[in-house]
Amino acid sequence: MSCKIAIDGPAGSGKTTVAKKLAEKLGYYYLDTGAMYRIVGLYLHSKGITPEDEITLSMLEDIDLKFIEGKFFFLGKEAGDEIRTPDAGKYASLYARHPVVRKYLTSLQKKIAQSGNIVVEGRDIGTVVIPDAEVKIFLEASPEARARRRFEELKAKGLNVEYSEILNEILLRDKQDSERDIAPLKPAEDAFIIDTTNLSVSEVIEKILEVVKIKCR
Ligand SMILES: Nc1ncnc2c1ncn2[C@@H]1O[C@H](COP(=O)(O)OP(=O)(O)O)[C@@H](O)[C@H]1O
Ligand SMILES: Nc1ccn([C@@H]2O[C@H](COP(=O)(O)OP(=O)(O)O)[C@@H](O)[C@H]2O)c(=O)n1
């Protein structure tokens, strides 16, 4: 039987780390939907288009966003660390409120999610992208823990970041993502909520595997 695992949650809750390791352990495909919003946000911002402007489907098709063997390509090149900066997260969240952006990316995500056993991470996976997922996980953690994690992660990448700025950016994105009209960040009714504040990555993965064993038999 095919099994789809949705992992949603706010910035720094551990979605990417857990989803990647889980997909590897289970031999499932893996899709990071946040990367798609980061690519679109960076592109639209670079074109001087604001979230309040009219955004058309053809503008988005000009990005030439492709997902090939688990990697993202846009404008003919592979997406790299440039999409992992705090600014990319800020633009992603700003344009993610736009209905045309959401319609375009959600349709792509639904198509990719049909490829078989897959772990998909994001904000609206269990509620909108694959509401029929066999396993729905919602990760959460205190804003301070999530900011500390993201601060350490970006510092390790050599970025010159301040913890207080990262905390403010995370709190702003939490607010924007959970209060928007379309596909707000919230646990699906049937999601298993895991507070990862005081759990190691392995402990989070063990908890999810317990659910997978039951739901994806
Ligand atoms: N349970 C955890 N405990 C400690 N650090 C974690 C935990 N989960 C993730 N991390 C670390 O926190 C940072 C952000 O995790 P990430 O998976 O990118 O979160 P998200 O995808 O939800 O934004 C990464 O450096 C990751 O290694
Ligand atoms: N399925 C998704 C995934 C991301 N997003 C948006 O894209 C932004 C960046 O997502 P991300 O998962 O890369 O961010 P992090 O949680 O890794 O910081 C989020 O803050 C959301 O605004 C979304 O709206 N829907």
mmCIF file of C-alpha atoms and ligand atoms in Angstrom:
data_model
loop_
_atom_site.group_PDB
_atom_site.id
_atom_site.type_symbol
_atom_site.label_atom_id
_atom_site.label_comp_id
_atom_site.label_asym_id
_atom_site.label_seq_id
_atom_site.Cartn_x
_atom_site.Cartn_y
_atom_site.Cartn_z
ATOM 1 C CA MET A 1 0.000 0.000 0.000
ATOM 2 C CA SER A 2 1.270 3.468 -0.754
ATOM 3 C CA CYS A 3 1.929 5.696 2.231
ATOM 4 C CA LYS A 4 2.101 9.471 2.349
ATOM 5 C CA ILE A 5 3.538 11.290 5.357
ATOM 6 C CA ALA A 6 2.748 14.983 5.890
ATOM 7 C CA ILE A 7 5.015 16.955 8.257
ATOM 8 C CA ASP A 8 3.891 20.509 9.021
ATOM 9 C CA GLY A 9 5.071 23.059 11.526
ATOM 10 C CA PRO A 10 6.596 26.513 12.050
ATOM 11 C CA ALA A 11 10.170 27.570 11.259
ATOM 12 C CA GLY A 12 12.824 25.734 13.232
ATOM 13 C CA SER A 13 10.522 23.010 14.572
ATOM 14 C CA GLY A 14 12.668 20.391 12.834
ATOM 15 C CA LYS A 15 10.602 19.569 9.726
ATOM 16 C CA THR A 16 13.439 19.373 7.183
ATOM 17 C CA THR A 17 15.851 17.464 9.418
ATOM 18 C CA VAL A 18 13.221 14.943 10.478
ATOM 19 C CA ALA A 19 11.569 14.595 7.043
ATOM 20 C CA LYS A 20 14.878 13.963 5.254
ATOM 21 C CA LYS A 21 16.045 11.349 7.773
ATOM 22 C CA LEU A 22 12.635 9.670 7.826
ATOM 23 C CA ALA A 23 12.451 9.479 4.013
ATOM 24 C CA GLU A 24 15.951 8.005 3.903
ATOM 25 C CA LYS A 25 15.168 5.448 6.647
ATOM 26 C CA LEU A 26 11.908 4.361 4.944
ATOM 27 C CA GLY A 27 13.188 4.567 1.370
ATOM 28 C CA TYR A 28 10.480 7.152 0.554
ATOM 29 C CA TYR A 29 10.582 10.129 -1.769
ATOM 30 C CA TYR A 30 11.031 13.507 -0.022
ATOM 31 C CA LEU A 31 9.551 16.927 -0.920
ATOM 32 C CA ASP A 32 10.456 20.242 0.752
ATOM 33 C CA THR A 33 7.587 22.542 -0.243
ATOM 34 C CA GLY A 34 9.161 25.481 1.610
ATOM 35 C CA ALA A 35 11.982 25.515 -0.923
ATOM 36 C CA MET A 36 9.385 26.175 -3.659
ATOM 37 C CA TYR A 37 7.994 29.210 -1.817
ATOM 38 C CA ARG A 38 11.524 30.450 -1.192
ATOM 39 C CA ILE A 39 12.388 30.221 -4.889
ATOM 40 C CA VAL A 40 9.186 32.026 -5.914
ATOM 41 C CA GLY A 41 9.621 34.700 -3.207
ATOM 42 C CA LEU A 42 13.217 35.442 -4.197
ATOM 43 C CA TYR A 43 12.314 35.574 -7.898
ATOM 44 C CA LEU A 44 9.299 37.880 -7.536
ATOM 45 C CA HIS A 45 11.223 40.174 -5.189
ATOM 46 C CA SER A 46 14.140 40.285 -7.656
ATOM 47 C CA LYS A 47 11.698 41.396 -10.364
ATOM 48 C CA GLY A 48 10.446 44.251 -8.171
ATOM 49 C CA ILE A 49 6.976 42.677 -7.904
ATOM 50 C CA THR A 50 5.376 43.265 -4.474
ATOM 51 C CA PRO A 51 2.854 40.855 -2.845
ATOM 52 C CA GLU A 52 0.246 43.606 -3.342
ATOM 53 C CA ASP A 53 0.840 43.678 -7.122
ATOM 54 C CA GLU A 54 -1.089 41.578 -9.592
ATOM 55 C CA ILE A 55 0.806 38.273 -9.920
ATOM 56 C CA THR A 56 -0.095 36.194 -12.976
ATOM 57 C CA LEU A 57 0.378 32.518 -13.765
ATOM 58 C CA SER A 58 2.667 33.412 -16.684
ATOM 59 C CA MET A 59 4.956 35.363 -14.300
ATOM 60 C CA LEU A 60 5.285 32.203 -12.216
ATOM 61 C CA GLU A 61 5.779 29.979 -15.252
ATOM 62 C CA ASP A 62 8.674 32.252 -16.294
ATOM 63 C CA ILE A 63 10.573 30.921 -13.217
ATOM 64 C CA ASP A 64 10.751 27.547 -14.986
ATOM 65 C CA LEU A 65 10.600 25.766 -11.584
ATOM 66 C CA LYS A 66 11.479 22.077 -11.978
ATOM 67 C CA PHE A 67 11.794 19.186 -9.497
ATOM 68 C CA ILE A 68 14.166 16.579 -10.913
ATOM 69 C CA GLU A 69 15.366 13.571 -8.919
ATOM 70 C CA GLY A 70 14.710 15.307 -5.615
ATOM 71 C CA LYS A 71 16.429 18.567 -6.607
ATOM 72 C CA PHE A 72 14.928 21.967 -7.455
ATOM 73 C CA PHE A 73 15.930 23.926 -10.555
ATOM 74 C CA PHE A 74 14.785 27.408 -11.567
ATOM 75 C CA LEU A 75 15.809 29.759 -14.408
ATOM 76 C CA GLY A 76 17.838 26.816 -15.707
ATOM 77 C CA LYS A 77 20.030 26.371 -12.596
ATOM 78 C CA GLU A 78 19.919 24.226 -9.465
ATOM 79 C CA ALA A 79 18.648 25.971 -6.310
ATOM 80 C CA GLY A 80 21.488 26.362 -3.808
ATOM 81 C CA ASP A 81 22.113 27.930 -0.410
ATOM 82 C CA GLU A 82 20.791 31.268 -1.693
ATOM 83 C CA ILE A 83 17.279 30.011 -0.954
ATOM 84 C CA ARG A 84 18.185 29.175 2.674
ATOM 85 C CA THR A 85 18.886 32.749 3.877
ATOM 86 C CA PRO A 86 16.606 34.595 6.339
ATOM 87 C CA ASP A 87 15.651 36.993 3.502
ATOM 88 C CA ALA A 88 14.516 34.067 1.343
ATOM 89 C CA GLY A 89 12.318 32.886 4.215
ATOM 90 C CA LYS A 90 10.940 36.419 4.619
ATOM 91 C CA TYR A 91 10.053 36.763 0.916
ATOM 92 C CA ALA A 92 8.642 33.219 0.836
ATOM 93 C CA SER A 93 6.253 34.089 3.649
ATOM 94 C CA LEU A 94 5.279 37.447 2.109
ATOM 95 C CA TYR A 95 4.335 35.993 -1.302
ATOM 96 C CA ALA A 96 2.909 32.762 0.184
ATOM 97 C CA ARG A 97 -0.190 34.767 1.101
ATOM 98 C CA HIS A 98 -0.946 35.452 -2.582
ATOM 99 C CA PRO A 99 -3.739 33.201 -3.999
ATOM 100 C CA VAL A 100 -2.114 32.813 -7.438
ATOM 101 C CA VAL A 101 1.206 31.755 -5.853
ATOM 102 C CA ARG A 102 -0.528 29.222 -3.617
ATOM 103 C CA LYS A 103 -2.673 27.818 -6.457
ATOM 104 C CA TYR A 104 0.371 27.411 -8.709
ATOM 105 C CA LEU A 105 2.641 25.767 -6.119
ATOM 106 C CA THR A 106 -0.056 23.612 -4.513
ATOM 107 C CA SER A 107 -0.932 22.134 -7.910
ATOM 108 C CA LEU A 108 2.746 21.291 -8.546
ATOM 109 C CA GLN A 109 3.064 19.801 -5.038
ATOM 110 C CA LYS A 110 -0.034 17.636 -5.477
ATOM 111 C CA LYS A 111 1.385 16.237 -8.722
ATOM 112 C CA ILE A 112 4.780 15.450 -7.119
ATOM 113 C CA ALA A 113 3.069 13.878 -4.093
ATOM 114 C CA GLN A 114 1.402 11.319 -6.375
ATOM 115 C CA SER A 115 4.783 9.732 -7.133
ATOM 116 C CA GLY A 116 4.400 7.002 -4.488
ATOM 117 C CA ASN A 117 5.575 6.640 -0.881
ATOM 118 C CA ILE A 118 6.635 10.131 0.077
ATOM 119 C CA VAL A 119 7.399 12.427 3.010
ATOM 120 C CA VAL A 120 6.217 15.986 2.321
ATOM 121 C CA GLU A 121 7.022 18.884 4.627
ATOM 122 C CA GLY A 122 5.592 22.390 4.816
ATOM 123 C CA ARG A 123 2.808 24.430 6.428
ATOM 124 C CA ASP A 124 -0.386 23.112 4.762
ATOM 125 C CA ILE A 125 0.519 19.577 3.725
ATOM 126 C CA GLY A 126 -1.875 17.718 6.012
ATOM 127 C CA THR A 127 -4.635 20.288 5.520
ATOM 128 C CA VAL A 128 -4.438 21.174 1.794
ATOM 129 C CA VAL A 129 -1.720 19.471 -0.268
ATOM 130 C CA ILE A 130 -2.314 15.834 0.739
ATOM 131 C CA PRO A 131 -5.355 15.861 3.077
ATOM 132 C CA ASP A 132 -5.625 12.094 2.452
ATOM 133 C CA ALA A 133 -2.121 11.434 3.829
ATOM 134 C CA GLU A 134 -2.016 8.264 5.935
ATOM 135 C CA VAL A 135 0.279 9.967 8.486
ATOM 136 C CA LYS A 136 -0.015 13.635 9.525
ATOM 137 C CA ILE A 137 2.558 15.075 11.909
ATOM 138 C CA PHE A 138 2.581 18.633 13.258
ATOM 139 C CA LEU A 139 5.887 19.624 14.845
ATOM 140 C CA GLU A 140 6.052 22.530 17.280
ATOM 141 C CA ALA A 141 8.625 23.965 19.685
ATOM 142 C CA SER A 142 9.047 27.130 21.751
ATOM 143 C CA PRO A 143 9.946 30.194 19.637
ATOM 144 C CA GLU A 144 13.177 30.545 21.647
ATOM 145 C CA ALA A 145 14.227 26.952 20.946
ATOM 146 C CA ARG A 146 13.381 27.344 17.243
ATOM 147 C CA ALA A 147 15.279 30.642 17.002
ATOM 148 C CA ARG A 148 18.288 29.162 18.820
ATOM 149 C CA ARG A 149 18.358 26.209 16.392
ATOM 150 C CA ARG A 150 18.071 28.434 13.315
ATOM 151 C CA PHE A 151 20.681 30.849 14.721
ATOM 152 C CA GLU A 152 23.174 27.989 15.294
ATOM 153 C CA GLU A 153 22.386 26.531 11.832
ATOM 154 C CA LEU A 154 22.969 29.829 9.986
ATOM 155 C CA LYS A 155 26.050 30.686 12.056
ATOM 156 C CA ALA A 156 27.521 27.259 11.184
ATOM 157 C CA LYS A 157 26.988 28.173 7.512
ATOM 158 C CA GLY A 158 29.133 31.272 8.071
ATOM 159 C CA LEU A 159 26.259 33.788 7.987
ATOM 160 C CA ASN A 160 26.658 36.844 10.224
ATOM 161 C CA VAL A 161 23.380 36.621 12.163
ATOM 162 C CA GLU A 162 22.070 37.912 15.503
ATOM 163 C CA TYR A 163 19.915 35.641 17.716
ATOM 164 C CA SER A 164 17.464 38.495 18.480
ATOM 165 C CA GLU A 165 16.944 39.180 14.755
ATOM 166 C CA ILE A 166 16.345 35.501 14.050
ATOM 167 C CA LEU A 167 13.812 35.323 16.914
ATOM 168 C CA ASN A 168 11.948 38.375 15.597
ATOM 169 C CA GLU A 169 11.949 36.972 12.038
ATOM 170 C CA ILE A 170 10.582 33.653 13.277
ATOM 171 C CA LEU A 171 7.853 35.337 15.357
ATOM 172 C CA LEU A 172 6.846 37.494 12.363
ATOM 173 C CA ARG A 173 6.719 34.503 10.021
ATOM 174 C CA ASP A 174 4.758 32.446 12.593
ATOM 175 C CA LYS A 175 2.190 35.259 12.717
ATOM 176 C CA GLN A 176 2.011 35.762 8.931
ATOM 177 C CA ASP A 177 1.807 32.016 8.244
ATOM 178 C CA SER A 178 -0.855 31.232 10.843
ATOM 179 C CA GLU A 179 -3.045 34.322 10.332
ATOM 180 C CA ARG A 180 -3.247 34.357 6.503
ATOM 181 C CA ASP A 181 -6.616 33.653 4.867
ATOM 182 C CA ILE A 182 -5.436 30.898 2.537
ATOM 183 C CA ALA A 183 -3.941 27.619 3.829
ATOM 184 C CA PRO A 184 -2.908 28.992 7.249
ATOM 185 C CA LEU A 185 -0.335 27.134 9.351
ATOM 186 C CA LYS A 186 -2.325 24.912 11.696
ATOM 187 C CA PRO A 187 -2.449 21.220 12.626
ATOM 188 C CA ALA A 188 -4.874 19.083 10.602
ATOM 189 C CA GLU A 189 -7.723 17.669 12.730
ATOM 190 C CA ASP A 190 -6.143 14.196 12.497
ATOM 191 C CA ALA A 191 -2.519 15.280 12.945
ATOM 192 C CA PHE A 192 -0.240 13.924 15.679
ATOM 193 C CA ILE A 193 1.254 16.955 17.425
ATOM 194 C CA ILE A 194 4.823 16.580 18.700
ATOM 195 C CA ASP A 195 6.493 19.271 20.828
ATOM 196 C CA THR A 196 10.170 18.935 19.897
ATOM 197 C CA THR A 197 11.460 21.608 22.315
ATOM 198 C CA ASN A 198 13.137 19.075 24.603
ATOM 199 C CA LEU A 199 13.428 16.130 22.240
ATOM 200 C CA SER A 200 16.460 15.074 20.184
ATOM 201 C CA VAL A 201 16.058 14.514 16.435
ATOM 202 C CA SER A 202 16.218 10.738 17.007
ATOM 203 C CA GLU A 203 13.505 10.903 19.670
ATOM 204 C CA VAL A 204 11.231 12.820 17.274
ATOM 205 C CA ILE A 205 11.861 10.293 14.511
ATOM 206 C CA GLU A 206 11.143 7.377 16.876
ATOM 207 C CA LYS A 207 7.788 8.926 17.790
ATOM 208 C CA ILE A 208 6.860 9.363 14.126
ATOM 209 C CA LEU A 209 7.931 5.802 13.266
ATOM 210 C CA GLU A 210 5.513 4.496 15.935
ATOM 211 C CA VAL A 211 2.685 6.230 14.041
ATOM 212 C CA VAL A 212 3.976 5.051 10.640
ATOM 213 C CA LYS A 213 4.037 1.426 11.878
ATOM 214 C CA ILE A 214 0.328 1.618 12.658
ATOM 215 C CA LYS A 215 -0.908 3.805 9.796
ATOM 216 C CA CYS A 216 1.258 2.523 6.954
ATOM 217 C CA ARG A 217 1.031 -1.212 7.552
HETATM 218 N N1 LIG B 1 14.726 18.147 17.913
HETATM 219 C C1 LIG B 1 15.769 18.942 17.625
HETATM 220 N N2 LIG B 1 16.648 19.253 18.601
HETATM 221 C C2 LIG B 1 17.703 20.054 18.345
HETATM 222 N N3 LIG B 1 17.982 20.599 17.129
HETATM 223 C C3 LIG B 1 17.127 20.318 16.131
HETATM 224 C C4 LIG B 1 15.984 19.497 16.321
HETATM 225 N N4 LIG B 1 15.335 19.404 15.121
HETATM 226 C C5 LIG B 1 16.044 20.147 14.240
HETATM 227 N N5 LIG B 1 17.124 20.687 14.837
HETATM 228 C C6 LIG B 1 18.122 21.572 14.220
HETATM 229 O O1 LIG B 1 17.503 22.843 14.098
HETATM 230 C C7 LIG B 1 17.820 23.467 12.838
HETATM 231 C C8 LIG B 1 16.520 23.751 12.080
HETATM 232 O O2 LIG B 1 15.895 22.502 11.802
HETATM 233 P P1 LIG B 1 15.029 22.318 10.463
HETATM 234 O O3 LIG B 1 14.842 20.863 10.282
HETATM 235 O O4 LIG B 1 15.636 23.124 9.351
HETATM 236 O O5 LIG B 1 13.644 23.015 10.905
HETATM 237 P P2 LIG B 1 12.433 23.479 9.940
HETATM 238 O O6 LIG B 1 12.577 22.708 8.662
HETATM 239 O O7 LIG B 1 11.201 23.119 10.739
HETATM 240 O O8 LIG B 1 12.611 24.957 9.754
HETATM 241 C C9 LIG B 1 18.728 22.489 12.105
HETATM 242 O O9 LIG B 1 20.081 22.893 12.301
HETATM 243 C C10 LIG B 1 18.486 21.166 12.811
HETATM 244 O O10 LIG B 1 19.642 20.350 12.803
HETATM 245 N N1 LIG B 2 3.725 24.360 2.261
HETATM 246 C C1 LIG B 2 4.283 25.570 2.549
HETATM 247 C C2 LIG B 2 5.679 25.684 2.781
HETATM 248 C C3 LIG B 2 6.212 26.949 3.036
HETATM 249 N N2 LIG B 2 5.379 28.031 3.043
HETATM 250 C C4 LIG B 2 5.889 29.397 3.217
HETATM 251 O O1 LIG B 2 7.279 29.430 2.930
HETATM 252 C C5 LIG B 2 8.003 29.935 4.062
HETATM 253 C C6 LIG B 2 9.325 29.196 4.136
HETATM 254 O O2 LIG B 2 9.052 27.829 4.392
HETATM 255 P P1 LIG B 2 10.242 26.872 4.886
HETATM 256 O O3 LIG B 2 9.626 25.562 5.311
HETATM 257 O O4 LIG B 2 11.308 26.838 3.867
HETATM 258 O O5 LIG B 2 10.776 27.667 6.158
HETATM 259 P P2 LIG B 2 11.462 27.037 7.458
HETATM 260 O O6 LIG B 2 10.340 26.437 8.276
HETATM 261 O O7 LIG B 2 12.433 26.018 6.984
HETATM 262 O O8 LIG B 2 12.099 28.232 8.084
HETATM 263 C C7 LIG B 2 7.099 29.698 5.252
HETATM 264 O O9 LIG B 2 7.348 30.630 6.299
HETATM 265 C C8 LIG B 2 5.711 29.887 4.646
HETATM 266 O O10 LIG B 2 5.345 31.266 4.608
HETATM 267 C C9 LIG B 2 4.004 27.903 2.846
HETATM 268 O O11 LIG B 2 3.277 28.891 2.896
HETATM 269 N N3 LIG B 2 3.483 26.667 2.589
#
